[in-house]
Amino acid sequence: MASYKAHFAFGALIAACVAVAMLVISWVSLMMMPVVFLLAVIGSMLPDIDSDSGLPARLLFGTLAVATIGLTLFYAINNTAISWPQKSLIAVGAGLFVYFIIGGIFKHFTEHRGVFHSIPAALVMGLAAMSGSGLLGIGEKMALAVGLAITAGYLSH
């Protein structure tokens, strides 16, 4: 069983290879090469989101909680019937719900080295990254590069 440092080091090596290969075949520009590198490194850590005590799971649900707080505040701003302390309390409550309740349910139903350590999961993550890139308005070629970087990093795990 490899340690976290070994997974990270090998993921960074594969990420560098993927970024350079995409630059050589002119899929990405020199300015986008670090983005592809970072995405492949992130992809190499994604299989460990099912580890209850792992850093990827904490980062995932922490990021989702912060995003939930931001989105809740964004939508609550237009509601004039609620005061700012109430808006803040609702937003923080929503973030805590995502982190502890949704995260707890996820941890309860997943097992480390389960479904997330599989080739179909790598393909699903790559397709999800491509779809997310498309929703953000990124061009088709770059969306494909994003999906391939995530998938290559995921498979390097």
Coordinates of N, CA, C and O in Angstrom, one line a residue:
M1 N 0.8 -1.2 0.0 CA 0.0 0.0 0.0 C 0.9 1.2 0.0 O 1.8 1.4 0.8
A2 N 0.7 2.1 -1.0 CA 1.5 3.3 -1.1 C 1.0 4.4 -0.1 O -0.2 4.5 0.2
S3 N 1.9 5.2 0.3 CA 1.6 6.3 1.2 C 1.0 7.5 0.4 O 1.1 7.5 -0.8
Y4 N 0.5 8.5 1.1 CA 0.0 9.7 0.5 C 1.0 10.4 -0.3 O 0.8 10.8 -1.4
K5 N 2.3 10.4 0.2 CA 3.3 11.1 -0.4 C 3.7 10.4 -1.7 O 4.0 11.0 -2.8
A6 N 3.7 9.1 -1.7 CA 4.0 8.3 -2.9 C 2.9 8.5 -4.0 O 3.2 8.7 -5.2
H7 N 1.6 8.5 -3.6 CA 0.5 8.8 -4.5 C 0.7 10.2 -5.1 O 0.5 10.4 -6.3
F8 N 1.0 11.2 -4.3 CA 1.2 12.5 -4.8 C 2.4 12.6 -5.7 O 2.3 13.3 -6.8
A9 N 3.5 12.0 -5.4 CA 4.7 12.1 -6.2 C 4.5 11.4 -7.6 O 4.8 12.0 -8.6
F10 N 3.9 10.3 -7.6 CA 3.6 9.6 -8.9 C 2.6 10.4 -9.7 O 2.7 10.5 -10.9
G11 N 1.6 10.9 -9.0 CA 0.6 11.7 -9.6 C 1.2 13.0 -10.3 O 0.8 13.4 -11.4
A12 N 2.1 13.6 -9.6 CA 2.8 14.8 -10.1 C 3.6 14.4 -11.4 O 3.7 15.1 -12.3
L13 N 4.3 13.2 -11.3 CA 5.1 12.8 -12.5 C 4.2 12.5 -13.7 O 4.5 13.0 -14.8
I14 N 3.1 11.8 -13.5 CA 2.1 11.6 -14.6 C 1.5 12.9 -15.0 O 1.4 13.1 -16.3
A15 N 1.2 13.8 -14.1 CA 0.6 15.1 -14.5 C 1.6 15.9 -15.4 O 1.2 16.5 -16.3
A16 N 2.9 15.8 -15.0 CA 3.9 16.5 -15.9 C 3.9 15.9 -17.3 O 4.0 16.6 -18.3
C17 N 3.9 14.6 -17.3 CA 3.9 13.9 -18.6 C 2.7 14.3 -19.5 O 2.8 14.5 -20.7
V18 N 1.5 14.3 -18.8 CA 0.3 14.6 -19.5 C 0.3 16.1 -20.0 O 0.0 16.4 -21.2
A19 N 0.7 17.0 -19.2 CA 0.8 18.4 -19.5 C 1.8 18.6 -20.7 O 1.4 19.4 -21.6
V20 N 2.9 18.0 -20.6 CA 3.9 18.2 -21.7 C 3.4 17.5 -23.0 O 3.5 18.1 -24.1
A21 N 2.8 16.4 -22.9 CA 2.2 15.7 -24.1 C 1.1 16.6 -24.7 O 1.1 16.7 -26.0
M22 N 0.3 17.2 -23.9 CA -0.8 18.0 -24.5 C -0.2 19.3 -25.1 O -0.8 19.8 -26.1
L23 N 0.9 19.8 -24.6 CA 1.5 20.9 -25.1 C 2.2 20.6 -26.5 O 2.1 21.3 -27.4
V24 N 2.8 19.4 -26.5 CA 3.5 19.0 -27.7 C 2.5 18.8 -28.9 O 2.8 19.1 -30.0
I25 N 1.4 18.2 -28.6 CA 0.4 18.0 -29.7 C -0.5 19.2 -29.9 O -1.5 19.1 -30.6
S26 N -0.2 20.3 -29.2 CA -0.9 21.6 -29.4 C -2.4 21.5 -29.0 O -3.2 22.2 -29.6
W27 N -2.7 20.7 -27.9 CA -4.0 20.8 -27.4 C -4.2 21.9 -26.4 O -5.3 22.4 -26.2
V28 N -3.1 22.2 -25.7 CA -3.2 23.3 -24.8 C -2.0 24.3 -25.0 O -1.0 23.9 -25.6
S29 N -2.2 25.5 -24.6 CA -1.2 26.5 -24.8 C -0.2 26.4 -23.6 O -0.5 25.7 -22.6
L30 N 0.9 27.2 -23.7 CA 1.9 27.2 -22.6 C 1.3 27.8 -21.3 O 1.6 27.3 -20.2
M31 N 0.3 28.7 -21.5 CA -0.3 29.3 -20.3 C -1.3 28.3 -19.6 O -1.5 28.4 -18.4
M32 N -1.9 27.4 -20.4 CA -2.8 26.5 -19.8 C -2.2 25.2 -19.3 O -2.8 24.4 -18.7
M33 N -0.9 25.0 -19.6 CA -0.2 23.8 -19.2 C -0.2 23.6 -17.7 O -0.4 22.5 -17.2
P34 N 0.0 24.7 -16.9 CA 0.0 24.5 -15.4 C -1.4 24.1 -15.0 O -1.5 23.3 -14.0
V35 N -2.5 24.5 -15.6 CA -3.8 24.1 -15.3 C -4.0 22.7 -15.5 O -4.6 21.9 -14.6
V36 N -3.6 22.2 -16.6 CA -3.7 20.7 -16.9 C -2.8 19.9 -15.9 O -3.3 18.9 -15.4
F37 N -1.7 20.4 -15.6 CA -0.8 19.7 -14.6 C -1.6 19.6 -13.2 O -1.7 18.6 -12.6
L38 N -2.2 20.8 -12.8 CA -2.9 20.8 -11.5 C -4.1 19.9 -11.5 O -4.3 19.1 -10.6
L39 N -4.8 19.8 -12.6 CA -6.0 19.0 -12.7 C -5.6 17.5 -12.7 O -6.3 16.7 -12.1
A40 N -4.5 17.2 -13.3 CA -4.0 15.8 -13.3 C -3.6 15.4 -11.9 O -3.8 14.2 -11.5
V41 N -3.0 16.3 -11.2 CA -2.6 16.0 -9.8 C -3.8 15.8 -8.9 O -3.9 14.9 -8.1
I42 N -4.8 16.7 -9.1 CA -6.1 16.6 -8.4 C -6.7 15.2 -8.7 O -7.2 14.5 -7.8
G43 N -6.7 14.9 -10.0 CA -7.2 13.6 -10.4 C -6.5 12.4 -9.8 O -7.2 11.4 -9.4
S44 N -5.2 12.5 -9.5 CA -4.5 11.4 -8.9 C -4.9 11.2 -7.4 O -4.7 10.2 -6.8
M45 N -5.5 12.3 -6.8 CA -5.9 12.2 -5.4 C -7.4 11.8 -5.3 O -7.9 11.4 -4.2
L46 N -8.2 11.9 -6.4 CA -9.6 11.7 -6.3 C -10.0 10.3 -5.8 O -11.1 10.2 -5.2
P47 N -9.3 9.2 -6.1 CA -9.8 7.9 -5.7 C -9.8 7.8 -4.1 O -10.6 7.0 -3.6
D48 N -9.2 8.7 -3.4 CA -9.2 8.6 -2.0 C -10.3 9.5 -1.3 O -10.3 9.7 -0.1
I49 N -11.2 9.9 -2.1 CA -12.3 10.7 -1.5 C -13.2 9.8 -0.6 O -14.0 10.2 0.2
D50 N -13.1 8.4 -0.8 CA -13.8 7.5 0.0 C -13.1 7.2 1.3 O -13.7 6.4 2.1
S51 N -11.9 7.7 1.5 CA -11.2 7.4 2.8 C -11.8 8.4 3.8 O -11.7 9.6 3.7
D52 N -12.3 7.8 4.9 CA -13.0 8.7 5.9 C -12.0 9.7 6.6 O -12.4 10.8 6.9
S53 N -10.8 9.3 6.7 CA -9.8 10.2 7.4 C -8.9 10.9 6.4 O -8.0 11.6 6.8
G54 N -9.1 10.7 5.1 CA -8.2 11.2 4.1 C -8.3 12.7 3.9 O -9.4 13.3 4.0
L55 N -7.3 13.3 3.4 CA -7.3 14.7 3.0 C -8.2 15.0 1.9 O -9.0 16.0 1.9
P56 N -8.3 14.2 0.8 CA -9.2 14.5 -0.3 C -10.7 14.6 0.2 O -11.4 15.5 -0.3
A57 N -11.1 13.8 1.1 CA -12.5 13.8 1.5 C -12.8 15.1 2.3 O -13.8 15.8 2.1
R58 N -11.8 15.5 3.2 CA -12.0 16.7 3.9 C -12.0 17.9 3.0 O -12.8 18.9 3.2
L59 N -11.1 17.9 2.0 CA -11.1 19.0 1.1 C -12.4 19.1 0.3 O -12.9 20.2 0.0
L60 N -12.8 17.9 -0.2 CA -14.1 17.9 -1.0 C -15.2 18.5 -0.2 O -15.9 19.4 -0.7
F61 N -15.5 18.0 1.0 CA -16.6 18.4 1.7 C -16.4 19.8 2.3 O -17.4 20.6 2.5
G62 N -15.2 20.2 2.6 CA -14.9 21.6 3.0 C -15.2 22.6 1.9 O -15.8 23.6 2.1
T63 N -14.8 22.2 0.7 CA -15.0 23.1 -0.5 C -16.5 23.2 -0.8 O -17.0 24.3 -1.0
L64 N -17.2 22.0 -0.7 CA -18.6 22.1 -0.9 C -19.4 22.9 0.1 O -20.3 23.6 -0.2
A65 N -18.9 22.8 1.4 CA -19.5 23.6 2.4 C -19.3 25.1 2.2 O -20.3 25.8 2.4
V66 N -18.1 25.5 1.9 CA -17.9 26.9 1.6 C -18.7 27.4 0.4 O -19.3 28.5 0.4
A67 N -18.8 26.5 -0.6 CA -19.6 26.9 -1.8 C -21.0 27.0 -1.4 O -21.8 27.9 -1.9
T68 N -21.5 26.1 -0.6 CA -22.9 26.2 -0.1 C -23.2 27.5 0.6 O -24.2 28.1 0.5
I69 N -22.2 27.9 1.5 CA -22.4 29.1 2.3 C -22.5 30.3 1.3 O -23.3 31.1 1.4
G70 N -21.6 30.3 0.3 CA -21.6 31.4 -0.7 C -22.8 31.4 -1.5 O -23.4 32.5 -1.7
L71 N -23.3 30.3 -2.0 CA -24.5 30.3 -2.8 C -25.8 30.6 -1.9 O -26.6 31.3 -2.4
T72 N -25.8 30.2 -0.7 CA -26.9 30.5 0.2 C -27.0 32.0 0.4 O -28.0 32.6 0.3
L73 N -25.8 32.6 0.7 CA -25.8 34.1 0.9 C -26.1 34.8 -0.4 O -26.8 35.8 -0.4
F74 N -25.7 34.3 -1.6 CA -26.0 34.9 -2.8 C -27.5 35.0 -3.1 O -28.1 36.0 -3.5
Y75 N -28.2 33.9 -2.8 CA -29.6 33.8 -3.0 C -30.4 34.5 -1.9 O -31.5 35.0 -2.1
A76 N -29.8 34.6 -0.7 CA -30.5 35.3 0.4 C -30.4 36.8 0.4 O -31.2 37.5 1.1
I77 N -29.5 37.3 -0.4 CA -29.2 38.8 -0.4 C -30.5 39.5 -0.9 O -30.9 40.6 -0.4
N78 N -31.2 38.9 -1.8 CA -32.4 39.6 -2.4 C -33.6 39.5 -1.5 O -34.6 40.1 -1.7
N79 N -33.6 38.7 -0.5 CA -34.7 38.5 0.5 C -34.6 39.6 1.5 O -33.8 39.5 2.4
T80 N -35.5 40.6 1.4 CA -35.4 41.7 2.4 C -36.2 41.4 3.7 O -36.1 42.1 4.6
A81 N -36.9 40.3 3.7 CA -37.7 40.0 4.9 C -36.8 39.4 6.0 O -37.2 39.2 7.2
I82 N -35.6 39.0 5.6 CA -34.7 38.4 6.6 C -33.5 39.3 6.9 O -33.0 39.9 6.0
S83 N -33.2 39.5 8.2 CA -32.1 40.3 8.5 C -30.7 39.7 8.2 O -30.6 38.5 8.0
W84 N -29.7 40.5 8.2 CA -28.3 40.0 7.9 C -27.9 38.9 8.9 O -27.3 37.9 8.5
P85 N -28.1 39.0 10.2 CA -27.7 37.9 11.1 C -28.4 36.6 10.8 O -27.9 35.6 10.9
Q86 N -29.7 36.8 10.4 CA -30.5 35.6 10.0 C -29.9 34.9 8.7 O -29.8 33.7 8.6
K87 N -29.6 35.8 7.8 CA -29.1 35.3 6.5 C -27.8 34.6 6.8 O -27.5 33.5 6.2
S88 N -26.9 35.1 7.6 CA -25.6 34.5 7.9 C -25.8 33.2 8.7 O -25.1 32.2 8.4
L89 N -26.8 33.2 9.6 CA -27.0 31.9 10.3 C -27.5 30.8 9.4 O -27.1 29.7 9.5
I90 N -28.4 31.2 8.5 CA -29.0 30.2 7.5 C -27.8 29.7 6.6 O -27.7 28.5 6.4
A91 N -27.0 30.6 6.2 CA -25.9 30.2 5.3 C -24.9 29.3 6.0 O -24.5 28.2 5.5
V92 N -24.5 29.6 7.2 CA -23.6 28.8 8.0 C -24.2 27.5 8.3 O -23.6 26.4 8.3
G93 N -25.5 27.5 8.6 CA -26.2 26.2 8.9 C -26.2 25.3 7.7 O -26.1 24.1 7.8
A94 N -26.4 25.9 6.5 CA -26.4 25.1 5.3 C -25.0 24.5 5.0 O -24.9 23.4 4.6
G95 N -24.0 25.3 5.3 CA -22.6 24.8 5.1 C -22.3 23.7 6.1 O -21.7 22.7 5.7
L96 N -22.7 23.8 7.3 CA -22.5 22.8 8.3 C -23.3 21.5 8.0 O -22.8 20.4 8.2
F97 N -24.5 21.7 7.4 CA -25.3 20.6 7.0 C -24.6 19.8 5.9 O -24.5 18.6 6.0
V98 N -24.0 20.5 4.9 CA -23.3 19.8 3.9 C -22.1 19.1 4.4 O -21.8 17.9 4.1
Y99 N -21.3 19.8 5.3 CA -20.1 19.2 5.7 C -20.3 18.0 6.6 O -19.7 16.9 6.5
F100 N -21.2 18.1 7.6 CA -21.4 17.1 8.6 C -22.5 16.0 8.2 O -22.2 14.8 8.3
I101 N -23.6 16.5 7.7 CA -24.7 15.5 7.4 C -24.4 14.8 6.1 O -24.4 13.6 6.0
I102 N -24.3 15.6 5.0 CA -24.1 15.0 3.7 C -22.7 14.3 3.7 O -22.6 13.1 3.2
G103 N -21.7 14.9 4.3 CA -20.4 14.2 4.4 C -20.5 12.9 5.2 O -19.9 11.9 4.9
G104 N -21.2 13.0 6.3 CA -21.4 11.8 7.1 C -22.1 10.7 6.4 O -21.8 9.5 6.5
I105 N -23.1 11.0 5.6 CA -23.9 10.0 4.8 C -22.9 9.4 3.8 O -22.9 8.2 3.6
F106 N -22.2 10.3 3.1 CA -21.2 9.8 2.1 C -20.2 8.8 2.7 O -19.9 7.8 2.2
K107 N -19.7 9.2 3.9 CA -18.7 8.3 4.6 C -19.3 7.0 5.1 O -18.6 6.0 5.1
H108 N -20.6 7.1 5.4 CA -21.2 5.9 5.9 C -21.4 4.9 4.8 O -21.3 3.7 5.0
F109 N -21.7 5.3 3.6 CA -22.1 4.5 2.5 C -20.9 4.1 1.6 O -21.1 3.4 0.6
T110 N -19.7 4.7 1.8 CA -18.6 4.4 1.0 C -17.5 3.6 1.8 O -17.5 3.8 3.0
E111 N -16.8 2.9 1.1 CA -15.7 2.1 1.7 C -14.4 2.4 1.0 O -14.4 2.4 -0.2
H112 N -13.4 2.6 1.7 CA -12.1 2.9 1.1 C -11.6 1.7 0.2 O -11.8 0.5 0.6
R113 N -11.1 2.0 -0.9 CA -10.8 1.0 -1.9 C -12.0 0.3 -2.5 O -11.9 -0.9 -2.8
G114 N -13.1 1.0 -2.5 CA -14.3 0.4 -3.0 C -14.5 0.8 -4.5 O -13.6 0.8 -5.3
V115 N -15.7 1.3 -4.8 CA -16.1 1.7 -6.1 C -15.2 2.8 -6.7 O -15.0 2.9 -7.9
F116 N -14.7 3.7 -5.8 CA -13.9 4.8 -6.3 C -12.5 4.4 -6.8 O -11.8 5.2 -7.4
H117 N -12.1 3.2 -6.5 CA -10.8 2.7 -6.9 C -11.0 1.7 -8.1 O -10.6 0.6 -8.1
S118 N -11.7 2.3 -9.2 CA -12.0 1.4 -10.3 C -11.8 2.3 -11.6 O -11.9 3.5 -11.6
I119 N -11.7 1.5 -12.7 CA -11.6 2.2 -14.0 C -12.9 2.9 -14.4 O -12.8 4.0 -14.9
P120 N -14.1 2.3 -14.2 CA -15.3 3.0 -14.5 C -15.4 4.4 -13.7 O -15.9 5.4 -14.3
A121 N -14.9 4.4 -12.5 CA -15.0 5.6 -11.7 C -14.1 6.7 -12.3 O -14.4 7.9 -12.3
A122 N -12.9 6.2 -12.8 CA -12.0 7.2 -13.5 C -12.7 7.8 -14.7 O -12.5 9.0 -15.0
L123 N -13.4 6.9 -15.5 CA -14.0 7.4 -16.7 C -15.2 8.4 -16.3 O -15.4 9.4 -17.0
V124 N -15.9 8.1 -15.3 CA -17.0 8.9 -14.8 C -16.5 10.3 -14.4 O -17.0 11.3 -14.7
M125 N -15.4 10.3 -13.6 CA -14.8 11.5 -13.1 C -14.3 12.4 -14.3 O -14.5 13.6 -14.3
G126 N -13.7 11.7 -15.3 CA -13.2 12.4 -16.5 C -14.4 13.0 -17.3 O -14.3 14.2 -17.7
L127 N -15.5 12.3 -17.4 CA -16.7 12.8 -18.1 C -17.3 13.9 -17.3 O -17.8 14.9 -17.9
A128 N -17.3 13.8 -16.0 CA -17.9 14.8 -15.2 C -17.1 16.1 -15.3 O -17.7 17.2 -15.4
A129 N -15.8 16.0 -15.4 CA -14.9 17.1 -15.5 C -15.1 17.8 -16.9 O -15.2 19.0 -17.0
M130 N -15.3 17.0 -17.9 CA -15.6 17.5 -19.3 C -16.9 18.2 -19.3 O -17.0 19.3 -19.9
S131 N -17.9 17.6 -18.6 CA -19.3 18.3 -18.6 C -19.2 19.6 -17.8 O -19.8 20.6 -18.3
G132 N -18.5 19.6 -16.7 CA -18.4 20.8 -15.9 C -17.6 21.9 -16.7 O -18.0 23.1 -16.6
S133 N -16.6 21.5 -17.5 CA -15.9 22.4 -18.3 C -16.8 23.0 -19.4 O -16.8 24.2 -19.7
G134 N -17.7 22.2 -19.9 CA -18.6 22.6 -21.0 C -19.6 23.6 -20.4 O -20.0 24.6 -21.0
L135 N -20.0 23.4 -19.1 CA -21.0 24.3 -18.5 C -20.3 25.7 -18.2 O -21.0 26.7 -18.1
L136 N -19.0 25.7 -18.0 CA -18.3 26.9 -17.7 C -18.0 27.7 -19.0 O -17.4 28.7 -18.9
G137 N -18.3 27.1 -20.1 CA -18.1 27.8 -21.4 C -16.7 27.6 -22.0 O -16.2 28.4 -22.8
I138 N -16.0 26.6 -21.5 CA -14.6 26.3 -22.0 C -14.8 25.6 -23.4 O -15.7 24.8 -23.5
G139 N -13.9 25.9 -24.3 CA -14.0 25.3 -25.6 C -13.9 23.8 -25.6 O -13.5 23.2 -24.6
E140 N -14.4 23.1 -26.7 CA -14.4 21.7 -26.7 C -13.0 21.0 -26.6 O -12.9 20.0 -25.9
K141 N -12.0 21.6 -27.2 CA -10.7 21.0 -27.1 C -10.1 21.1 -25.7 O -9.6 20.1 -25.2
M142 N -10.3 22.2 -25.1 CA -9.9 22.4 -23.7 C -10.7 21.5 -22.7 O -10.1 21.0 -21.8
A143 N -12.0 21.4 -23.0 CA -12.8 20.5 -22.1 C -12.3 19.1 -22.2 O -12.3 18.3 -21.2
L144 N -12.0 18.7 -23.4 CA -11.4 17.3 -23.6 C -10.1 17.2 -22.9 O -9.8 16.1 -22.3
A145 N -9.3 18.2 -23.0 CA -8.0 18.2 -22.3 C -8.2 18.1 -20.7 O -7.5 17.3 -20.1
V146 N -9.2 18.8 -20.2 CA -9.5 18.7 -18.8 C -9.9 17.3 -18.4 O -9.5 16.7 -17.4
G147 N -10.8 16.7 -19.2 CA -11.3 15.4 -18.9 C -10.2 14.3 -19.0 O -10.1 13.4 -18.1
L148 N -9.3 14.5 -20.0 CA -8.2 13.5 -20.1 C -7.2 13.7 -19.0 O -6.7 12.7 -18.5
A149 N -7.0 14.9 -18.5 CA -6.0 15.2 -17.4 C -6.6 14.5 -16.1 O -5.8 13.9 -15.4
I150 N -7.9 14.8 -15.9 CA -8.5 14.2 -14.7 C -8.4 12.7 -14.7 O -8.0 12.0 -13.8
T151 N -8.8 12.1 -15.9 CA -8.8 10.6 -16.0 C -7.4 10.0 -15.9 O -7.2 9.0 -15.3
A152 N -6.4 10.7 -16.6 CA -5.0 10.2 -16.5 C -4.5 10.2 -15.1 O -3.9 9.3 -14.6
G153 N -4.8 11.3 -14.4 CA -4.3 11.4 -13.0 C -5.0 10.4 -12.1 O -4.4 9.7 -11.3
Y154 N -6.3 10.2 -12.4 CA -7.1 9.2 -11.6 C -6.5 7.8 -11.8 O -6.4 7.0 -10.9
L155 N -6.2 7.5 -13.1 CA -5.7 6.1 -13.4 C -4.3 6.0 -12.8 O -3.9 4.8 -12.5
S156 N -3.6 7.0 -12.6 CA -2.2 6.9 -12.0 C -2.2 6.5 -10.5 O -1.2 6.1 -10.0
H157 N -3.4 6.7 -9.9 CA -3.5 6.4 -8.5 C -3.3 4.9 -8.3 O -2.8 4.4 -7.3

